[in-house]
Coordinates of C-alpha atoms in Angstrom, one line a residue:
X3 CA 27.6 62.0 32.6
X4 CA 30.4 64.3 32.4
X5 CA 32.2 63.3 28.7
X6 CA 35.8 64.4 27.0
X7 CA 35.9 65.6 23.6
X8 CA 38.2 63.7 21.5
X9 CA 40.2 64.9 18.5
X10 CA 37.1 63.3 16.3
X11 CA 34.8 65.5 17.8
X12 CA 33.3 62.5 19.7
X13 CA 31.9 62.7 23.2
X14 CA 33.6 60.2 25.2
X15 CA 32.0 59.1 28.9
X16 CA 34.7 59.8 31.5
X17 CA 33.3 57.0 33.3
X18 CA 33.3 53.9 32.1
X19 CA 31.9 50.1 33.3
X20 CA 35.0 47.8 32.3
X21 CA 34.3 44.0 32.1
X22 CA 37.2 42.7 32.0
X23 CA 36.5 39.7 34.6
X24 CA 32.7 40.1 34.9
X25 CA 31.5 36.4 34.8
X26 CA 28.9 35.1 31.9
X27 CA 26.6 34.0 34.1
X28 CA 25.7 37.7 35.6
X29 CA 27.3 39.7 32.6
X30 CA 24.3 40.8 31.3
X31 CA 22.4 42.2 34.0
X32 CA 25.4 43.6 35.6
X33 CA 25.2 45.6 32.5
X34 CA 21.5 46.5 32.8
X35 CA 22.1 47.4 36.4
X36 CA 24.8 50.1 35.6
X37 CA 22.5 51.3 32.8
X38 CA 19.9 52.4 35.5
X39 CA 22.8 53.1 37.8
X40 CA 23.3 56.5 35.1
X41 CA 26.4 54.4 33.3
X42 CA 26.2 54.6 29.2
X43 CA 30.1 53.6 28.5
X44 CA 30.9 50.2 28.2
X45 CA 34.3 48.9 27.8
X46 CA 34.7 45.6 26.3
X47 CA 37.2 43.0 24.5
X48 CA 37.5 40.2 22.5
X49 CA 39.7 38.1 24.7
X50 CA 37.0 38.9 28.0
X51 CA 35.1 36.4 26.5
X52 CA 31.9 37.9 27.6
X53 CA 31.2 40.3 24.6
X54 CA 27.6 38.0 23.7
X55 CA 26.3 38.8 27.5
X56 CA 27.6 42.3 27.2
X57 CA 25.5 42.4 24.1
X58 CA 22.4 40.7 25.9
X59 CA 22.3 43.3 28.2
X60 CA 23.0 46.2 25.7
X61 CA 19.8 44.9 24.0
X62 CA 17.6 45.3 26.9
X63 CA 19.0 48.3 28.1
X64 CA 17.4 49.4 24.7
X65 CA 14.9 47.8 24.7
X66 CA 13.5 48.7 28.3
X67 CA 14.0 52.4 27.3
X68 CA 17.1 53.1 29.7
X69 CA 19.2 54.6 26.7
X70 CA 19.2 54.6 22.7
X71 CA 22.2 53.1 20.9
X72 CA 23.2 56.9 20.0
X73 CA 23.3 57.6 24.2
X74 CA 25.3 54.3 24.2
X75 CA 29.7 54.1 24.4
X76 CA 30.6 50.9 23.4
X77 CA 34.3 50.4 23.5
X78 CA 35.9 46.8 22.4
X79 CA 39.6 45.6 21.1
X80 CA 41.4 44.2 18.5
X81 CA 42.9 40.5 19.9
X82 CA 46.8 39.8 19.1
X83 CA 46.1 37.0 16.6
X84 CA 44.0 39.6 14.0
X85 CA 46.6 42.3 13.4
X86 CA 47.2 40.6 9.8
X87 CA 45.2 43.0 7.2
X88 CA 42.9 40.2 5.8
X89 CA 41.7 39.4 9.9
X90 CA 41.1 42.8 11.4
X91 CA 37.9 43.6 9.6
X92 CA 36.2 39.9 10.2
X93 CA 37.5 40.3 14.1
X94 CA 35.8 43.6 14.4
X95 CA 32.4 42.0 12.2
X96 CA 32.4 39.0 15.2
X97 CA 32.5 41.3 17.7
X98 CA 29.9 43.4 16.8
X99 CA 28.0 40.5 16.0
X100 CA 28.3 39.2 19.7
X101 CA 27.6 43.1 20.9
X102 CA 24.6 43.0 18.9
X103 CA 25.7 46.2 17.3
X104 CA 25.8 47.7 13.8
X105 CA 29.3 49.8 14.8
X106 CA 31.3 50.5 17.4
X107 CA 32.3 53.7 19.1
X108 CA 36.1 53.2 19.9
X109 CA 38.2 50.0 19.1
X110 CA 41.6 49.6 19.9
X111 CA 44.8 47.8 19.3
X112 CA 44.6 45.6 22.4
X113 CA 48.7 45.4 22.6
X114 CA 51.4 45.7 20.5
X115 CA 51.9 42.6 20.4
X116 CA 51.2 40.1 16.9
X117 CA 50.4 36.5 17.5
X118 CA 49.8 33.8 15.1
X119 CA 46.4 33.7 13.8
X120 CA 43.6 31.2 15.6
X121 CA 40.7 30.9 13.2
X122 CA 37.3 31.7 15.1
X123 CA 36.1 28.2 14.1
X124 CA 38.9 26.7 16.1
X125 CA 39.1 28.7 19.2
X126 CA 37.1 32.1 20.1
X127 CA 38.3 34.1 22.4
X128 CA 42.1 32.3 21.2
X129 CA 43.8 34.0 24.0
X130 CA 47.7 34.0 24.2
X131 CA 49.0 29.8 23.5
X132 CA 48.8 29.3 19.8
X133 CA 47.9 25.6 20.8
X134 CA 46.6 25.0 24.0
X135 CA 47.2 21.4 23.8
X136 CA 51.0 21.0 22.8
X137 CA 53.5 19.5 24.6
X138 CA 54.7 22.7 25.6
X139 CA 52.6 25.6 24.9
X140 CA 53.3 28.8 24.3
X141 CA 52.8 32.4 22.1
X142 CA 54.1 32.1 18.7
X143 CA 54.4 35.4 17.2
X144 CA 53.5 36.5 13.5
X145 CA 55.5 39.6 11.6
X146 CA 52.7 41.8 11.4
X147 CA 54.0 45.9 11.1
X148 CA 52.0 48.1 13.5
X149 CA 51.5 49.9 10.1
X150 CA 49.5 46.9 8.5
X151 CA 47.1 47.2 11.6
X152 CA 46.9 50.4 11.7
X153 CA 46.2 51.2 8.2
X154 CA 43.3 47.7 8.6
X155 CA 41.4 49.9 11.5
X156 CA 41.4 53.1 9.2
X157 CA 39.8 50.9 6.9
X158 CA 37.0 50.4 10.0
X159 CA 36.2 53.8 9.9
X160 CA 35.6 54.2 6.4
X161 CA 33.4 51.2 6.4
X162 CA 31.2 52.6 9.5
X163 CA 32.2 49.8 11.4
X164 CA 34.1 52.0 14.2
X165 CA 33.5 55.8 15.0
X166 CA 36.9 55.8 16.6
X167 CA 40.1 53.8 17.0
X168 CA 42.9 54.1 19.3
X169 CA 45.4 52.1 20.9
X170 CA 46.3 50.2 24.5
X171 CA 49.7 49.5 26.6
X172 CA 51.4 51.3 23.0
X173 CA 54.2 54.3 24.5
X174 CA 55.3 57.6 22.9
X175 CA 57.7 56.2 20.9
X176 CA 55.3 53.5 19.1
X177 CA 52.7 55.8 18.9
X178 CA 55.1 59.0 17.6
X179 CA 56.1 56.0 14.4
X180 CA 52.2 55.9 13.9
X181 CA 51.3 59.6 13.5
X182 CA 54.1 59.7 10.7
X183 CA 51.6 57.5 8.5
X184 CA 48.8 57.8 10.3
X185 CA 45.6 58.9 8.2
X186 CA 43.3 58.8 11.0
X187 CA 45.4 59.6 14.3
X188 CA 44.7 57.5 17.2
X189 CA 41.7 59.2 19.2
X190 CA 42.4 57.1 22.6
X191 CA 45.3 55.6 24.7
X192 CA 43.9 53.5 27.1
X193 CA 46.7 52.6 29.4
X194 CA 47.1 50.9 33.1
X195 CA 46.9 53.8 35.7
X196 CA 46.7 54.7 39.5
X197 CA 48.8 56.2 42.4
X198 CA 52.2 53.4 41.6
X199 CA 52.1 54.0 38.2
X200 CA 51.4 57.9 37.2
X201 CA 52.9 58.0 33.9
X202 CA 53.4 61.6 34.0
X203 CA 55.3 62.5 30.5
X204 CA 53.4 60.2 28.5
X205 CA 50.0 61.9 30.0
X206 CA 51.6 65.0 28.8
X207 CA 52.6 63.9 25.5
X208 CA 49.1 62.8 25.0
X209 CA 47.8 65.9 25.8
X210 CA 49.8 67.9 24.0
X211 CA 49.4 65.5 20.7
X212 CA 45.2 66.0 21.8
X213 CA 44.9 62.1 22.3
X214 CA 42.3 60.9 24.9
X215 CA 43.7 58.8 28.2
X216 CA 41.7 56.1 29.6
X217 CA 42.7 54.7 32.9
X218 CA 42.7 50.7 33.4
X219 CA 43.3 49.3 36.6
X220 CA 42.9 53.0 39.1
X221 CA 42.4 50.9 42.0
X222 CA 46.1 49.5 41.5
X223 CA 46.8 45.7 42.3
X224 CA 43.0 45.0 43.3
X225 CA 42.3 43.0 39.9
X226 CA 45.4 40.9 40.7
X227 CA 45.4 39.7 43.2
X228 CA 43.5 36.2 42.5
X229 CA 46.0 35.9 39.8
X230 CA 49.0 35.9 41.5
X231 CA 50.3 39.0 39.9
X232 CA 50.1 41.6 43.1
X233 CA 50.4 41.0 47.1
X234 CA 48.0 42.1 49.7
X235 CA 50.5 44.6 50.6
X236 CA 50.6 46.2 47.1
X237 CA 47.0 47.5 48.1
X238 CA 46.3 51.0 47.2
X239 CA 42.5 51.3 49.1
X240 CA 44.5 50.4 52.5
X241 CA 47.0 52.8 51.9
X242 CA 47.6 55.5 54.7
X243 CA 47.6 58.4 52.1
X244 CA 44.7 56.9 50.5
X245 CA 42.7 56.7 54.2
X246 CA 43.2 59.7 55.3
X247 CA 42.2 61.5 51.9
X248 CA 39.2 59.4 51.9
X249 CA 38.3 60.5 55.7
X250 CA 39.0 64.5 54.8
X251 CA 36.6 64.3 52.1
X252 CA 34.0 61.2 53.3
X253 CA 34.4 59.5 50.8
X254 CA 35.6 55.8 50.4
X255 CA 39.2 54.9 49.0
X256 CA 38.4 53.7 45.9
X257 CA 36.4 57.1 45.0
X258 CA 39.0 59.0 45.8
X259 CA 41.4 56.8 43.4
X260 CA 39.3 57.2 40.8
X261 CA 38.6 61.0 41.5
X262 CA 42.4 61.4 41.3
X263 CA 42.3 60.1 38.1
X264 CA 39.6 62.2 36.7
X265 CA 41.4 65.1 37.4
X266 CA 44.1 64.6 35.8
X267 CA 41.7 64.4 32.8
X268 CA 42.3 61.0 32.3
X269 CA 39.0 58.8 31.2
X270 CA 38.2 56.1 34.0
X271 CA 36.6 52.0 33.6
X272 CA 36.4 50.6 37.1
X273 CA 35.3 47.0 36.8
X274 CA 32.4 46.1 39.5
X275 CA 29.2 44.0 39.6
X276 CA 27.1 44.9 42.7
X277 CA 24.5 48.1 42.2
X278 CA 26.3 49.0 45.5
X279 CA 29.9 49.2 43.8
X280 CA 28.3 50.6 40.7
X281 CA 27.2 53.8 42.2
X282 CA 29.7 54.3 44.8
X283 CA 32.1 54.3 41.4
X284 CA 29.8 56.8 39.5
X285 CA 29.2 59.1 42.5
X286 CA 32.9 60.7 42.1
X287 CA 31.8 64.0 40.4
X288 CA 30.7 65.6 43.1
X289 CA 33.8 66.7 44.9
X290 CA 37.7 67.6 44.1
X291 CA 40.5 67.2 45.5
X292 CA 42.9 69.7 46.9
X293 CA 46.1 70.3 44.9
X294 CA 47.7 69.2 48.2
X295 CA 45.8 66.0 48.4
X296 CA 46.7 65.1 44.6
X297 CA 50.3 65.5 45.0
X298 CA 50.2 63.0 47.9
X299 CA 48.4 60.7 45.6
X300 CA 50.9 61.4 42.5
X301 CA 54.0 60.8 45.7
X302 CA 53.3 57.1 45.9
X303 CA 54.5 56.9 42.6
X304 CA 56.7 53.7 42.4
X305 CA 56.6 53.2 38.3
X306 CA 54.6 49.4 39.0
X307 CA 53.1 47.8 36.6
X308 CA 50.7 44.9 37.8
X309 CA 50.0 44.4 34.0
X310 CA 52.8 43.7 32.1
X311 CA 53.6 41.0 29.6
X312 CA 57.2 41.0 30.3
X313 CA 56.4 39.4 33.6
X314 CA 52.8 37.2 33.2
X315 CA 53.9 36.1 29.6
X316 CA 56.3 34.0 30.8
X317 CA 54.9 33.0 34.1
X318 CA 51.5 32.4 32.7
X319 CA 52.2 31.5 28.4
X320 CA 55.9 29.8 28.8
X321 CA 57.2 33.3 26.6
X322 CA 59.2 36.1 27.8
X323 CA 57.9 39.1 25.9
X324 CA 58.2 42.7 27.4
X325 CA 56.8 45.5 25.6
X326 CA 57.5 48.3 28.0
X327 CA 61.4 48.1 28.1

């Protein structure tokens, strides 16, 4: 599996399973399957609500002799309601306790966004509504400094809880406040990706500050769709560019979205859960793409965003809250 050194020294998987949306009831050999399929990078969260199966089939993949923990990537995040000090550590000690691990390889700030602590006893995953049940629901934020966080997930590492941490959906200028305190700089940005949204000058800021990329969402809308947040006609797989790429080099569309990204040195998570998907998306490292046929990619460029909080917060949780603007 090819890997990317990050600024820890770490070796990073550039391919990734994510599991955002992978249901309980097949989560764990889904898991298992991708093991055999050659996958040893996992990328999971608190608020998929899934980490225990995750874990299930983490334990068999050891078990069966597939991999060792140390062969193993296990990536997870930090929920909006435990960016308070006292809550970051115990939110990182449930997860691993789901995962069935003693530490974590990378954990990230999920968003930079604070929400009013949910106790686990209450509600676990707590997801955005501070009370599900209220008259009118909706997120109720908490003052919580990025600082506070941050300085809480340093504390991860010196405990040998996480071997890395690093932040999602966070831009330059956040992240640029965070290196002027930072005691342990952020190893990974993991960030939504693909042919509409190429985020060239924060790619290159990354790169030149030696911070990691990971890729969410390279197939574009695809993961949207059932929620109402993207149109069939958003597609990138049915795109003419995308076809036509995919028939000069025989491979299928979504390959070639993800080879895109992978050139571009940026670390990639596609979500699936038949063997079939699983190693189509793993067989992308045997073939590049012509600097002509990346440009064409990079030219569809629109500057979308299927995942932002400053549209589905207050179409989905009753609160408008942008982050990006």
């Amino acid at each position: 599996m090819n890997t990317q050194t990050l600024n820890t020294g770490s070796q990073m998987p550039m391919l990734g399973l994510g599991t955002w949306k992978i249901d309980k009831s097949q989560c764990a050999d889904v898991i298992f399957t991708a093991a055999q399929a050659g996958y040893r990078h996992f990328d999971c969260a608190c608020d998929y609500g899934n980490e225990k199966e995750v874990g299930q089939g983490l334990k068999r993949i050891v078990d069966e002799g597939i991999a060792t923990r140390e062969e193993l990537w296990i990536t997870s995040k930090l929920w909006n309601t435990y960016h308070a000090r006292q809550h970051v550590q115990p939110a990182c000690e449930k997860t691993l306790s789901d995962l069935g691990l003693d530490y974590i390889d990378l954990y990230l700030i999920h968003f930079p966004i604070a929400l009013k602590f949910v106790p686990f006893e209450d509600r676990y995953p707590p997801e955005w509504f501070y009370d599900p049940q209220a008259e009118s629901p909706g997120m109720v934020t908490e003052a919580v400094p990025i600082r506070e966080t941050w300085e809480a997930m340093e504390s991860l590492v010196d405990a040998g809880l996480a071997k890395n941490i690093g932040v999602c959906n966070f831009g330059v200028s956040l992240i640029r406040d965070m290196l002027s305190y930072a005691k342990i700089r952020p190893s990974v940005l993991q960030i939504e990706l693909h042919p509409r949204l190429t985020q060239e000058k924060l790619l290159r800021w990354c790169a030149q500050e030696g911070i990691a990329v990971t890729a969410f969402s390279s197939f574009g809308p695809s993961s949207y769709y059932q929620l109402g947040m993207a149109e069939k006609s958003d597609s990138l797989m049915d795109h003419d560019v995308v076809q036509r790429i995919a028939k000069e080099t025989g491979k299928t569309p979504g390959q070639v979205l993800l080879r895109w990204a992978v050139q571009r040195g940026t670390i990639v998570i596609p979500k699936a859960s038949s063997e079939k998907h699983l190693q189509e998306n793993a067989a992308i490292f045997d073939f590049d793409l012509t600097k002509d046929q990346m440009s064409g990619l990079s030219a569809l460029n629109q500057n979308r965003r299927f995942n932002d909080p400053g549209h589905f917060c207050e179409a989905a949780f009753n609160t408008f809250f942008p982050i990006y603007e």
